[in-house]
mmCIF file of C-alpha atoms in Angstrom:
data_model
loop_
_atom_site.group_PDB
_atom_site.id
_atom_site.type_symbol
_atom_site.label_atom_id
_atom_site.label_comp_id
_atom_site.label_asym_id
_atom_site.label_seq_id
_atom_site.Cartn_x
_atom_site.Cartn_y
_atom_site.Cartn_z
ATOM 1 C CA LEU U 287 83.329 47.758 26.081
ATOM 2 C CA VAL U 288 83.889 44.065 25.430
ATOM 3 C CA ALA U 289 83.277 42.929 29.014
ATOM 4 C CA VAL U 290 80.001 44.824 29.427
ATOM 5 C CA PRO U 291 77.998 42.892 26.765
ATOM 6 C CA ALA U 292 79.479 39.673 28.132
ATOM 7 C CA TYR U 293 78.153 40.584 31.598
ATOM 8 C CA ALA U 294 74.684 41.210 30.194
ATOM 9 C CA VAL U 295 74.664 37.833 28.395
ATOM 10 C CA LEU U 296 75.929 36.007 31.494
ATOM 11 C CA ALA U 297 73.174 37.656 33.498
ATOM 12 C CA GLY U 298 70.632 36.126 31.124
ATOM 13 C CA ALA U 299 69.997 39.350 29.194
ATOM 14 C CA ALA U 300 67.472 40.408 31.855
ATOM 15 C CA PRO U 301 66.154 43.977 31.457
ATOM 16 C CA SER U 302 68.151 45.170 34.442
ATOM 17 C CA ALA U 303 71.339 43.622 33.068
ATOM 18 C CA MET U 304 70.727 45.112 29.658
ATOM 19 C CA ARG U 305 70.034 48.543 31.129
ATOM 20 C CA ALA U 306 73.163 48.336 33.233
ATOM 21 C CA ALA U 307 75.257 47.158 30.300
ATOM 22 C CA LEU U 308 73.930 49.920 28.017
ATOM 23 C CA MET U 309 74.543 52.572 30.681
ATOM 24 C CA ALA U 310 78.079 51.289 31.220
ATOM 25 C CA ALA U 311 78.725 51.275 27.461
ATOM 26 C CA ILE U 312 77.321 54.813 27.194
ATOM 27 C CA TYR U 313 79.548 55.957 30.030
ATOM 28 C CA VAL U 314 82.712 54.277 28.706
ATOM 29 C CA GLY U 315 81.960 55.414 25.141
ATOM 30 C CA ALA U 316 81.455 59.024 26.235
ATOM 31 C CA ARG U 317 84.657 58.997 28.280
ATOM 32 C CA LEU U 318 86.594 57.534 25.380
ATOM 33 C CA LEU U 319 85.291 60.385 23.194
ATOM 34 C CA GLY U 320 86.263 62.893 25.878
ATOM 35 C CA ARG U 321 82.661 63.840 26.580
ATOM 36 C CA ALA U 322 81.041 64.554 29.916
ATOM 37 C CA VAL U 323 78.524 62.005 31.094
ATOM 38 C CA LEU U 324 75.232 63.179 32.515
ATOM 39 C CA PRO U 325 73.894 60.240 34.568
ATOM 40 C CA MET U 326 70.200 60.877 33.936
ATOM 41 C CA ALA U 327 70.851 61.274 30.218
ATOM 42 C CA ALA U 328 72.598 57.879 30.287
ATOM 43 C CA VAL U 329 69.556 56.352 31.959
ATOM 44 C CA LEU U 330 67.207 57.892 29.435
ATOM 45 C CA LEU U 331 69.332 56.919 26.420
ATOM 46 C CA ALA U 332 69.668 53.324 27.640
ATOM 47 C CA VAL U 333 65.925 53.073 28.241
ATOM 48 C CA SER U 334 65.173 54.597 24.837
ATOM 49 C CA ILE U 335 67.466 52.105 23.090
ATOM 50 C CA LEU U 336 65.882 49.181 24.974
ATOM 51 C CA LEU U 337 62.348 50.343 24.187
ATOM 52 C CA ALA U 338 63.237 50.939 20.532
ATOM 53 C CA ALA U 339 64.545 47.346 20.345
ATOM 54 C CA ASP U 340 61.526 45.933 22.196
ATOM 55 C CA PRO U 341 58.626 48.242 22.913
ATOM 56 C CA PHE U 342 56.836 45.509 24.897
ATOM 57 C CA LEU U 343 59.489 45.778 27.640
ATOM 58 C CA ILE U 344 57.441 48.661 29.050
ATOM 59 C CA ALA U 345 54.867 46.159 30.314
ATOM 60 C CA TYR U 346 57.314 44.080 32.374
ATOM 61 C CA ALA U 347 57.695 44.635 36.078
ATOM 62 C CA GLY U 348 61.455 43.958 35.965
ATOM 63 C CA PHE U 349 61.960 46.632 33.312
ATOM 64 C CA GLN U 350 59.826 49.181 35.138
ATOM 65 C CA LEU U 351 61.624 48.494 38.419
ATOM 66 C CA THR U 352 65.132 48.787 36.945
ATOM 67 C CA VAL U 353 64.249 52.080 35.208
ATOM 68 C CA VAL U 354 62.446 53.707 38.111
ATOM 69 C CA ILE U 355 64.990 52.645 40.759
ATOM 70 C CA THR U 356 67.938 53.656 38.638
ATOM 71 C CA ALA U 357 66.430 57.028 37.811
ATOM 72 C CA ALA U 358 65.533 57.600 41.468
ATOM 73 C CA LEU U 359 69.061 56.716 42.588
ATOM 74 C CA VAL U 360 70.630 58.991 40.005
ATOM 75 C CA ARG U 361 68.320 61.872 40.888
ATOM 76 C CA TRP U 362 68.058 61.571 44.675
ATOM 77 C CA VAL U 363 71.203 59.930 46.118
ATOM 78 C CA PRO U 364 73.450 63.013 45.779
ATOM 79 C CA PRO U 365 71.075 65.521 47.468
ATOM 80 C CA VAL U 366 69.978 63.073 50.166
ATOM 81 C CA THR U 367 73.609 62.105 50.869
ATOM 82 C CA GLU U 368 74.454 65.802 51.263
ATOM 83 C CA ALA U 369 71.460 66.471 53.495
ATOM 84 C CA LEU U 370 72.280 63.725 55.985
ATOM 85 C CA PHE U 371 74.818 64.298 58.738
ATOM 86 C CA GLY U 372 77.884 62.113 58.950
ATOM 87 C CA PRO U 373 80.681 60.893 56.753
ATOM 88 C CA ARG U 374 79.797 60.897 53.059
ATOM 89 C CA TRP U 375 80.509 57.197 52.631
ATOM 90 C CA LEU U 376 78.026 56.404 55.426
ATOM 91 C CA THR U 377 75.307 58.811 54.366
ATOM 92 C CA GLY U 378 75.582 57.522 50.780
ATOM 93 C CA ALA U 379 75.385 53.914 51.975
ATOM 94 C CA LEU U 380 72.247 54.801 53.940
ATOM 95 C CA ALA U 381 70.651 56.830 51.142
ATOM 96 C CA VAL U 382 70.897 54.137 48.423
ATOM 97 C CA PRO U 383 68.729 51.419 49.942
ATOM 98 C CA VAL U 384 66.177 53.859 51.339
ATOM 99 C CA ILE U 385 65.759 55.636 47.989
ATOM 100 C CA ALA U 386 65.629 52.340 46.097
ATOM 101 C CA GLN U 387 62.965 50.973 48.439
ATOM 102 C CA VAL U 388 60.849 54.126 48.319
ATOM 103 C CA ALA U 389 61.059 54.249 44.529
ATOM 104 C CA ALA U 390 60.242 50.540 44.142
ATOM 105 C CA ALA U 391 57.396 50.389 46.665
ATOM 106 C CA PRO U 392 54.549 51.611 44.393
ATOM 107 C CA LEU U 393 55.576 49.277 41.535
ATOM 108 C CA VAL U 394 56.064 46.324 43.892
ATOM 109 C CA ALA U 395 52.648 46.985 45.430
ATOM 110 C CA TRP U 396 51.033 47.235 41.980
ATOM 111 C CA HIS U 397 52.643 44.250 40.326
ATOM 112 C CA PHE U 398 52.970 41.881 43.239
ATOM 113 C CA ARG U 399 50.138 43.081 45.467
ATOM 114 C CA THR U 400 52.497 43.312 48.438
ATOM 115 C CA ALA U 401 54.183 45.753 50.711
ATOM 116 C CA ILE U 402 56.698 44.791 53.370
ATOM 117 C CA PRO U 403 56.720 47.484 56.031
ATOM 118 C CA GLY U 404 60.089 46.475 57.532
ATOM 119 C CA SER U 405 61.960 46.146 54.255
ATOM 120 C CA VAL U 406 63.799 49.465 54.532
ATOM 121 C CA VAL U 407 65.053 48.658 58.004
ATOM 122 C CA ALA U 408 65.984 45.099 56.979
ATOM 123 C CA ASN U 409 67.925 46.428 54.010
ATOM 124 C CA LEU U 410 69.800 48.896 56.188
ATOM 125 C CA LEU U 411 70.673 46.143 58.663
ATOM 126 C CA ALA U 412 71.798 43.866 55.824
ATOM 127 C CA LEU U 413 74.062 46.502 54.290
ATOM 128 C CA PRO U 414 77.184 45.667 56.282
ATOM 129 C CA LEU U 415 76.833 41.991 55.404
ATOM 130 C CA LEU U 416 76.732 42.357 51.653
ATOM 131 C CA ALA U 417 80.380 43.307 50.964
ATOM 132 C CA PRO U 418 81.842 40.400 53.005
ATOM 133 C CA ILE U 419 79.408 37.956 51.391
ATOM 134 C CA ILE U 420 80.207 39.069 47.844
ATOM 135 C CA LEU U 421 83.949 39.397 48.383
ATOM 136 C CA GLY U 422 84.136 36.055 50.225
ATOM 137 C CA SER U 423 82.207 34.300 47.483
ATOM 138 C CA VAL U 424 84.407 35.721 44.731
ATOM 139 C CA ALA U 425 87.607 34.968 46.667
ATOM 140 C CA ALA U 426 86.486 31.370 47.285
ATOM 141 C CA ALA U 427 85.663 30.914 43.627
ATOM 142 C CA VAL U 428 89.053 32.254 42.557
ATOM 143 C CA ILE U 429 91.129 30.195 44.955
ATOM 144 C CA ALA U 430 89.054 26.962 44.870
ATOM 145 C CA PRO U 431 90.859 25.460 41.875
ATOM 146 C CA LEU U 432 94.235 26.081 43.523
ATOM 147 C CA TRP U 433 93.607 25.631 47.231
ATOM 148 C CA HIS U 434 90.489 23.685 48.247
ATOM 149 C CA LEU U 435 90.623 23.881 52.051
ATOM 150 C CA PRO U 436 90.827 27.689 52.373
ATOM 151 C CA ALA U 437 88.124 28.037 49.691
ATOM 152 C CA ALA U 438 85.855 25.642 51.641
ATOM 153 C CA MET U 439 86.522 27.537 54.869
ATOM 154 C CA GLY U 440 85.760 30.806 53.119
ATOM 155 C CA LEU U 441 82.451 29.411 51.794
ATOM 156 C CA ALA U 442 81.580 28.215 55.306
ATOM 157 C CA LEU U 443 82.063 31.765 56.531
ATOM 158 C CA VAL U 444 79.988 33.073 53.651
ATOM 159 C CA GLY U 445 77.274 30.560 54.571
ATOM 160 C CA ALA U 446 77.278 31.804 58.176
ATOM 161 C CA LEU U 447 76.964 35.411 56.956
ATOM 162 C CA VAL U 448 74.081 34.436 54.692
ATOM 163 C CA SER U 449 72.392 32.873 57.753
ATOM 164 C CA VAL U 450 72.818 36.131 59.637
ATOM 165 C CA LEU U 451 71.366 37.907 56.632
ATOM 166 C CA GLY U 452 68.345 35.606 56.880
ATOM 167 C CA CYS U 453 67.947 36.470 60.583
ATOM 168 C CA VAL U 454 68.165 40.196 59.843
ATOM 169 C CA SER U 455 65.408 39.960 57.271
ATOM 170 C CA ALA U 456 63.191 37.613 59.355
ATOM 171 C CA PRO U 457 61.189 40.370 61.101
ATOM 172 C CA ALA U 458 60.246 41.965 57.782
ATOM 173 C CA ARG U 459 59.186 38.590 56.406
ATOM 174 C CA ALA U 460 57.219 37.887 59.587
ATOM 175 C CA LEU U 461 55.347 41.173 59.164
ATOM 176 C CA ARG U 462 54.566 40.198 55.571
ATOM 177 C CA SER U 463 53.308 36.770 56.680
ATOM 178 C CA GLU U 464 51.015 38.265 59.252
ATOM 179 C CA GLU U 465 49.768 40.815 56.721
ATOM 180 C CA ARG U 466 48.623 37.986 54.436
ATOM 181 C CA ARG U 467 46.450 36.430 57.151
#
C-alpha cells in the first residue's frame, strides 16, 4: 500500500497511473480485510473516486482511454481467452492486445482523428519483444552501478530489440502515412 502511491507519483500522477494505483490499493486493501475482489467493481470504484476528486477528468482522452480499456480487459479477456484454442497463456497473451485495440479504437478515432488499420497485427507481432525489452532495461539499470560493461552490453541488446520493434510497427505506420495523403 505504500509502494502503490509512490508508483503513481513517479508516473507523473497521470490518470492511467492514478487509476492503476487506486485499483491496486483497492485490491490489496480488500485482500488484507479478507474480502473477495470483483475486478469490475474495483474499476468502477477507482473511477468513481477519481471523478469525485476531479469531475473534469471525464473530458480527458487519457482518462477515457484508461477507463474504457481497463473495463474492456476485465470484462472480455477471460471469455475470449477461454474461447480461443491453444494454451491459456498464449490465448490470454493474444486476447489482451486485441481487446485493448478494439476498445480503444473509437476513442482514438474521436479524439485524435486517426485509425491505424494494422495496429492490432503490429501489437501482436510486438508482443514477444516486450518482455525482453522491459526485463533487459531493468536488469541493466540494476547492475549498471556495480558492473558497467555488462550493463552497457545489455542496453545494446535492448536497443537492438527496440529497433526490431520499430521494424515490426513500420507497416502500420506506413498505412497511417498513406491514409493521411
